[in-house]
CSV table of C-alpha atoms in Angstrom, one decimal:
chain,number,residue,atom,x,y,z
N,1,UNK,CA,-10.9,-22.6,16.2
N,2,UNK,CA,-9.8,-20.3,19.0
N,3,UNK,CA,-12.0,-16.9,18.3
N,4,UNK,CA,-10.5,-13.6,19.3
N,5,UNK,CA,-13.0,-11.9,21.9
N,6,UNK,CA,-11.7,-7.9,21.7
N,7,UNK,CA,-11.0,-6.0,18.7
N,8,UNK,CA,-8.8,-7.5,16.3
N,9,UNK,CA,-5.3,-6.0,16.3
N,10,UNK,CA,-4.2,-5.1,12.8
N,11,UNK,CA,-0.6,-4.0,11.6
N,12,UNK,CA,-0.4,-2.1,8.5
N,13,UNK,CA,3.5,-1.6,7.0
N,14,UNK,CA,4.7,0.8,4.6
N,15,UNK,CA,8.1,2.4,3.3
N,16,UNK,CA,6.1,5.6,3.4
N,17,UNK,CA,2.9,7.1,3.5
N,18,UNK,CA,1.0,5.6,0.8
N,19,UNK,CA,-0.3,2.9,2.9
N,20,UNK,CA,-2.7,5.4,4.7
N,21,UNK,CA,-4.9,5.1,1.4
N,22,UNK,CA,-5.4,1.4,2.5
N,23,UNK,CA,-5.3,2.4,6.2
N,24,UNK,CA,-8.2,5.2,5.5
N,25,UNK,CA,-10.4,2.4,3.5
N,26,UNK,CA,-9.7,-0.6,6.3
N,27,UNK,CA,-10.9,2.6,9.2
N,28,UNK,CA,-13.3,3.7,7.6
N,29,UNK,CA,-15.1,0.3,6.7
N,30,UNK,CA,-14.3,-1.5,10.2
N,31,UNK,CA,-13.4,1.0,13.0
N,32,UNK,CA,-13.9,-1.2,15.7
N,33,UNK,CA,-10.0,-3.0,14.8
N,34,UNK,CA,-7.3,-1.8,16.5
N,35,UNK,CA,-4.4,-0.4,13.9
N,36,UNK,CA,-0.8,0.3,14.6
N,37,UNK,CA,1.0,1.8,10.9
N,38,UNK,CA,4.5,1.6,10.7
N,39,UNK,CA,6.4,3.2,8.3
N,40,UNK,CA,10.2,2.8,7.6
N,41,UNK,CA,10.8,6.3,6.7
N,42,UNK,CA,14.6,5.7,7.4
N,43,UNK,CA,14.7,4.2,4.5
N,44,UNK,CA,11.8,5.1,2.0
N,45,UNK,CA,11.3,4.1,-1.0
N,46,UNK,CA,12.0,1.2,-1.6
N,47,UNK,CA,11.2,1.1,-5.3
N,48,UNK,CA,14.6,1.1,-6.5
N,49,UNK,CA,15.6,-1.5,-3.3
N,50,UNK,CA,17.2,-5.5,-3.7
N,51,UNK,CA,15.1,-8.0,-2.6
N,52,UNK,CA,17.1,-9.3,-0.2
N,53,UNK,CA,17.6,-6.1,1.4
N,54,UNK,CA,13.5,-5.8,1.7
N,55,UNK,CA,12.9,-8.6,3.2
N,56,UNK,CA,15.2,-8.7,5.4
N,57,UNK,CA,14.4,-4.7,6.9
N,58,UNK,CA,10.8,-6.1,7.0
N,59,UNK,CA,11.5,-8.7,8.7
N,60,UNK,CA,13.5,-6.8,11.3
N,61,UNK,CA,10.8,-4.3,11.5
N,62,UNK,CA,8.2,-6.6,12.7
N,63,UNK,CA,10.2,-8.0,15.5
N,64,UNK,CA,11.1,-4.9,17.1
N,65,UNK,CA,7.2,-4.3,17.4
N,66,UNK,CA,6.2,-7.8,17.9
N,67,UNK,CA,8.6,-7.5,20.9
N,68,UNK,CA,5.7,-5.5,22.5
N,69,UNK,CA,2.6,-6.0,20.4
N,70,UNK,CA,1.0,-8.9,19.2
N,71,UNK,CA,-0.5,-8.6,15.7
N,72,UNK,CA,-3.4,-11.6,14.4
N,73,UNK,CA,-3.2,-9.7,10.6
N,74,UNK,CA,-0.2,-8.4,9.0
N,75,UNK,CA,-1.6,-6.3,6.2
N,76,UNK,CA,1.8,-4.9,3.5
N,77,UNK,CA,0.1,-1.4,2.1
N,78,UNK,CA,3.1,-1.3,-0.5
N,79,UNK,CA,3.5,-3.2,-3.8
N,80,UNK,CA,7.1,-3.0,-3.6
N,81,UNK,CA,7.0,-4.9,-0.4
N,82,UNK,CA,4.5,-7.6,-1.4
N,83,UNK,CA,6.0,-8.9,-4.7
N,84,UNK,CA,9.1,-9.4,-2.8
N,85,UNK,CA,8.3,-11.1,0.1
N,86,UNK,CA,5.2,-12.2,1.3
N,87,UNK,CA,6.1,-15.4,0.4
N,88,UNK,CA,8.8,-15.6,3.0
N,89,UNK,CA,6.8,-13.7,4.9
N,90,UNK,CA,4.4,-15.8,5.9
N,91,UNK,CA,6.8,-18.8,6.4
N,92,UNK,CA,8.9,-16.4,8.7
N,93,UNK,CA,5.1,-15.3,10.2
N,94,UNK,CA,2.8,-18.2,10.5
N,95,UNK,CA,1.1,-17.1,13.1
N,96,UNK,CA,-0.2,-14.4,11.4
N,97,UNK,CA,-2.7,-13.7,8.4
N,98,UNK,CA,-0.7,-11.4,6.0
N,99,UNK,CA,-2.5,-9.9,3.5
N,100,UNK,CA,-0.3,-8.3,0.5
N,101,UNK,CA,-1.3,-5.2,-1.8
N,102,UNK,CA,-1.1,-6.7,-5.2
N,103,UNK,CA,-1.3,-5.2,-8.9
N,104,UNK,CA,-5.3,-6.0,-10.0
N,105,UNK,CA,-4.1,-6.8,-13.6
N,106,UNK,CA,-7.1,-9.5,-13.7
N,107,UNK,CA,-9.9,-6.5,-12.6
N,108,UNK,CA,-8.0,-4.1,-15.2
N,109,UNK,CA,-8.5,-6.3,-18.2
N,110,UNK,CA,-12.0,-7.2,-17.2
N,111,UNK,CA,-12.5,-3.4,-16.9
N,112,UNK,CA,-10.7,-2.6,-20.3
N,113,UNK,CA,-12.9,-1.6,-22.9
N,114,UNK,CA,-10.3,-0.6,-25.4
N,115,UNK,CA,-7.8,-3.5,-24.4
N,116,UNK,CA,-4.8,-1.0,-23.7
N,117,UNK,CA,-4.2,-1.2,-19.8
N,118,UNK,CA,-1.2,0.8,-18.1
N,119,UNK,CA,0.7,-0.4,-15.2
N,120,UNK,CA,2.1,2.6,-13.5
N,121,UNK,CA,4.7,0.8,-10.4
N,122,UNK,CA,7.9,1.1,-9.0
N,123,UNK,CA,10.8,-0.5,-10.7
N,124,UNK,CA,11.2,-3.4,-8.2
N,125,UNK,CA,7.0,-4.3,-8.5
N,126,UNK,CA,7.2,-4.2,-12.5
N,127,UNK,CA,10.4,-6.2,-12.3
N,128,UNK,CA,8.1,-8.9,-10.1
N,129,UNK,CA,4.7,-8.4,-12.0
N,130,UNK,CA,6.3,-9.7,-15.7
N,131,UNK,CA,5.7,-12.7,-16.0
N,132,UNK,CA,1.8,-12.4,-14.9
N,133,UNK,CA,1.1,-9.8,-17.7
N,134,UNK,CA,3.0,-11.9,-20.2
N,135,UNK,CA,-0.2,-14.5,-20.0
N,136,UNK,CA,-2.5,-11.8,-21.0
N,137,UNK,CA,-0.6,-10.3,-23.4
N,138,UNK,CA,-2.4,-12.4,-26.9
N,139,UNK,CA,-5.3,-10.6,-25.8
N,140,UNK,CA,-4.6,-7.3,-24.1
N,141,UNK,CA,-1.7,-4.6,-25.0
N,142,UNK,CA,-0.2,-4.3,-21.0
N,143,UNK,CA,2.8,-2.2,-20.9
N,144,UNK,CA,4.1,-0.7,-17.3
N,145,UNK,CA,5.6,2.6,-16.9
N,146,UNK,CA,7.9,3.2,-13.5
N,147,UNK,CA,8.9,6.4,-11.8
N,148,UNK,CA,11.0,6.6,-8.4
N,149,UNK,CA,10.3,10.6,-8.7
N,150,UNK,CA,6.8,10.3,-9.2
N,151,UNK,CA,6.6,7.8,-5.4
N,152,UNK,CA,8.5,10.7,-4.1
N,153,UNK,CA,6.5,13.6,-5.2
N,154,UNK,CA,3.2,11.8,-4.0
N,155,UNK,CA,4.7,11.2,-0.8
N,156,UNK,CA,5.8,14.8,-0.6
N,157,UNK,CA,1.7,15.7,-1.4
N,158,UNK,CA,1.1,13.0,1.5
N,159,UNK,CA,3.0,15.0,3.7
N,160,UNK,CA,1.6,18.6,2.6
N,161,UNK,CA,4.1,19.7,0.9
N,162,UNK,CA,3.0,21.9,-2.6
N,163,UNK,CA,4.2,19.6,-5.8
N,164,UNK,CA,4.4,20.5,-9.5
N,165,UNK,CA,1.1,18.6,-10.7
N,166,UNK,CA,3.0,19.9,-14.2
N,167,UNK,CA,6.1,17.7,-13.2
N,168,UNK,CA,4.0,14.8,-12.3
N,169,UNK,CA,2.3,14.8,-15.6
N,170,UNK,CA,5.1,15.7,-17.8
N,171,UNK,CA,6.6,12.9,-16.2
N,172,UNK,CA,4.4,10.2,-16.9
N,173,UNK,CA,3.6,11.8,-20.2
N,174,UNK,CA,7.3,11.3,-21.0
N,175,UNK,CA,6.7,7.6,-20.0
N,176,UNK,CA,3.3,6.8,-21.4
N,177,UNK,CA,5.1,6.7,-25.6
N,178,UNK,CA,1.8,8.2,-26.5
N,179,UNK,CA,-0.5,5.2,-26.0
N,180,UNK,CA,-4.2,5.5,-25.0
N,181,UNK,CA,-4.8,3.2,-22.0
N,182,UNK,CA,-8.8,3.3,-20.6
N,183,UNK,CA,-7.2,1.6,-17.8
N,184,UNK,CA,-4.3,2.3,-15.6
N,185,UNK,CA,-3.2,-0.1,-12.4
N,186,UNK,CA,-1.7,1.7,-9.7
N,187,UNK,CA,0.8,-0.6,-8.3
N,188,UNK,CA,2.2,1.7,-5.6
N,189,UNK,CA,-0.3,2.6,-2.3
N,190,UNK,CA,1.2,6.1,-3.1
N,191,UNK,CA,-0.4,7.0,-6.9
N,192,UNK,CA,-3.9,6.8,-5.0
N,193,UNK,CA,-3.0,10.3,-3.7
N,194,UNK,CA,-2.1,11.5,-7.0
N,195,UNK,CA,-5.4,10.2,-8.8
N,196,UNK,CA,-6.4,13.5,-10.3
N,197,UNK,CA,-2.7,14.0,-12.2
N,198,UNK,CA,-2.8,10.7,-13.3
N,199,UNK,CA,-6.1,11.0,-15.3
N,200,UNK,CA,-5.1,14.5,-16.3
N,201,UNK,CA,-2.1,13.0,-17.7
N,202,UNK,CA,-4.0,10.5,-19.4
N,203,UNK,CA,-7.4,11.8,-20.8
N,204,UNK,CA,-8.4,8.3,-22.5
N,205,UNK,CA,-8.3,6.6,-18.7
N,206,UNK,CA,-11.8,5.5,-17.3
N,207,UNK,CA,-10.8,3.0,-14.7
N,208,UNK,CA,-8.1,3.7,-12.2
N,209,UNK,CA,-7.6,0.2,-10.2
N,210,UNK,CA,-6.0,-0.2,-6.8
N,211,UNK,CA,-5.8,-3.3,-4.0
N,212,UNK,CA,-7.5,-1.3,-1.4
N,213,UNK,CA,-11.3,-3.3,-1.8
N,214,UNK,CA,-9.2,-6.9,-2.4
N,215,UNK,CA,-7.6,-6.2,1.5
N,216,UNK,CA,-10.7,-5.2,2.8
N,217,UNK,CA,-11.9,-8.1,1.5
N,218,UNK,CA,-9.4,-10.7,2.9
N,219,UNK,CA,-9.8,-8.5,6.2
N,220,UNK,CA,-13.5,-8.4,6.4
N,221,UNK,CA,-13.3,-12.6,5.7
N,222,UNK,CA,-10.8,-12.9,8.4
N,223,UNK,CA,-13.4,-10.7,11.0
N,224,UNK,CA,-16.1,-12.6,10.1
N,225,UNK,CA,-14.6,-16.2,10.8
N,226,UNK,CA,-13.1,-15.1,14.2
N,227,UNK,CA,-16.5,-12.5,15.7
N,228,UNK,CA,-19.7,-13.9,14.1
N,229,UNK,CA,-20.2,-9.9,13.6
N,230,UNK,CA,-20.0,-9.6,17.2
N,231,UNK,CA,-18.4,-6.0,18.6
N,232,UNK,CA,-16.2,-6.5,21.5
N,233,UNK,CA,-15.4,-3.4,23.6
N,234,UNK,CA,-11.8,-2.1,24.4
N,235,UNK,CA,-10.9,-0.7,21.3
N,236,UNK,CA,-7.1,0.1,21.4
N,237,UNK,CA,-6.1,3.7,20.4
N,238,UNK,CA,-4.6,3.8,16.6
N,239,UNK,CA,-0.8,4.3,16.4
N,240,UNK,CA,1.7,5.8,14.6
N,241,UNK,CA,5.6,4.0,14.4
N,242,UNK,CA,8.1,5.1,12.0
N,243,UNK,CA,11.7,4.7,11.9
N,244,UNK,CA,13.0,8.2,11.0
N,245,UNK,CA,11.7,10.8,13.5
N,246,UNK,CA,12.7,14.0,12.5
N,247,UNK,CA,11.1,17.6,12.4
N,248,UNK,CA,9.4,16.4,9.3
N,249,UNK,CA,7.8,13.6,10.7
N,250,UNK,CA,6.9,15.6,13.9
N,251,UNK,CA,5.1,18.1,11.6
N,252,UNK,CA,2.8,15.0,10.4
N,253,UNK,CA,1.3,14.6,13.7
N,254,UNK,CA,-2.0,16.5,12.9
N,255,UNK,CA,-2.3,14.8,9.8
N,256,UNK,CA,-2.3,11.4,11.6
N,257,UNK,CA,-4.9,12.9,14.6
N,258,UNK,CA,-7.3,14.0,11.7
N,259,UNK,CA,-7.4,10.6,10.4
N,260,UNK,CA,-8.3,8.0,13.8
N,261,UNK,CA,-4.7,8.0,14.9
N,262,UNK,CA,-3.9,9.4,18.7
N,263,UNK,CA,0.0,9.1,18.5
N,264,UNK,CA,2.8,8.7,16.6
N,265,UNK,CA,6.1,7.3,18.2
N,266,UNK,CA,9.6,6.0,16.6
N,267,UNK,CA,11.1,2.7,17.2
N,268,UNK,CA,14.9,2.5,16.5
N,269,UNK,CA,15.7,-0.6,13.9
């Protein structure tokens, strides 16, 4: 095996900004990486998005960057993104580890108590995720509830923008057809940042489940098989890439400075 001796470079992708609740968690747990997130705000969300049309901006996106970077982990901070193609993904990448963010419906139903677990997605990742909660369903009552206007309002919260934590409730309220769950999947990087409506909207929930400990997991393996636990100076600056810079984006900057990040800069794909 060739081992890696300088921080590991790590490339975290999103539609929006929803992957900084995986970002924050990797940072927190293993500064010493170096971590480029790029977000395709030209075209976020991509909830509502054809496969095909996914994987193929995806794929684009990562070699414009690769055209200057080199990445050893891949890591796709959106559901939406991993159901779809990370399968391809790593044929079209098999240089790379990729690491995808992934429903938890087997932690959910081992964290059930009441047996009624809520998936709470975007269209496309519900779409992807049937078949796997059709196998537990003898035992467990799994529905899934999907919102593109609840991704957008959480992105808006992302950004600092003041949201109706009314509309985000009514909203999933309207959804939910008055059923109890004690445990709610969030299968969108985004509904992290909107933890506190989601339980308000759903008094019964005790266990909110995400993919962020799963990555760091996969991440943490893949650190450990190339450094021995060794720290290797040179650390990169964090960066910022997005594919929309506008005035909105440019208002983000101090948000990305407050959380490791020294720059943010917009690549044209």
């Amino acid at each position: 095996m060739q081992y890696i001796n300088r921080p590991i470079n790590v490339l975290i992708f999103d539609s929006g900004l929803g992957g900084l609740s995986i970002y924050k968690y990797l940072f927190y747990n293993l500064p010493s990486l170096n971590y480029v997130y790029v977000f395709d705000s030209k075209f976020f969300p991509y909830g509502d998005k054809e496969d095909l049309f996914i994987i193929n901006r995806v794929i684009k996106i990562i070699n414009k960057i690769q055209k200057n970077r080199s990445f050893e982990i891949i890591v796709l901070a959106c559901n939406t993104v991993s159901v779809t193609s990370i399968g391809i993904l790593k044929k079209v990448f098999p240089n790379q580890m990729i690491l995808g963010s992934f429903p938890e419906v087997d932690i959910a139903v081992h964290s059930t108590k009441n047996n009624i677990v809520c998936l709470l997605a975007t269209r496309k990742t519900v779409e992807h995720m049937s078949n796997v909660i059709e196998r537990y369903s003898k035992k467990y009552e799994i529905y899934s509830i999907y919102s593109s206007e609840i991704v957008e309002l959480a992105e808006k919260k992302i950004r600092g923008v003041t949201v109706s934590k009314n509309r985000i409730q009514s909203i999933l309220i309207g959804l939910s057809d008055h059923k109890n769950p004690d445990t709610i999947i969030l299968g969108c990087t985004h509904f992290s940042f909107i933890s506190s409506e989601i339980k308000e909207a759903f008094p019964s929930c005790i266990h909110l489940i995400d993919s962020k400990r799963s990555i760091y997991n996969g991440l943490l393996n893949f650190v450990y098989k190339q450094q021995k636990n060794k720290i290797f100076y040179g650390k990169s600056k964090n960066l910022v890439l997005c594919t929309g810079f506008d005035y909105k984006i440019k208002k983000l900057y101090d948000l990305f400075i407050t959380i490791g990040f020294s720059d943010i800069q917009r690549i044209i794909v």
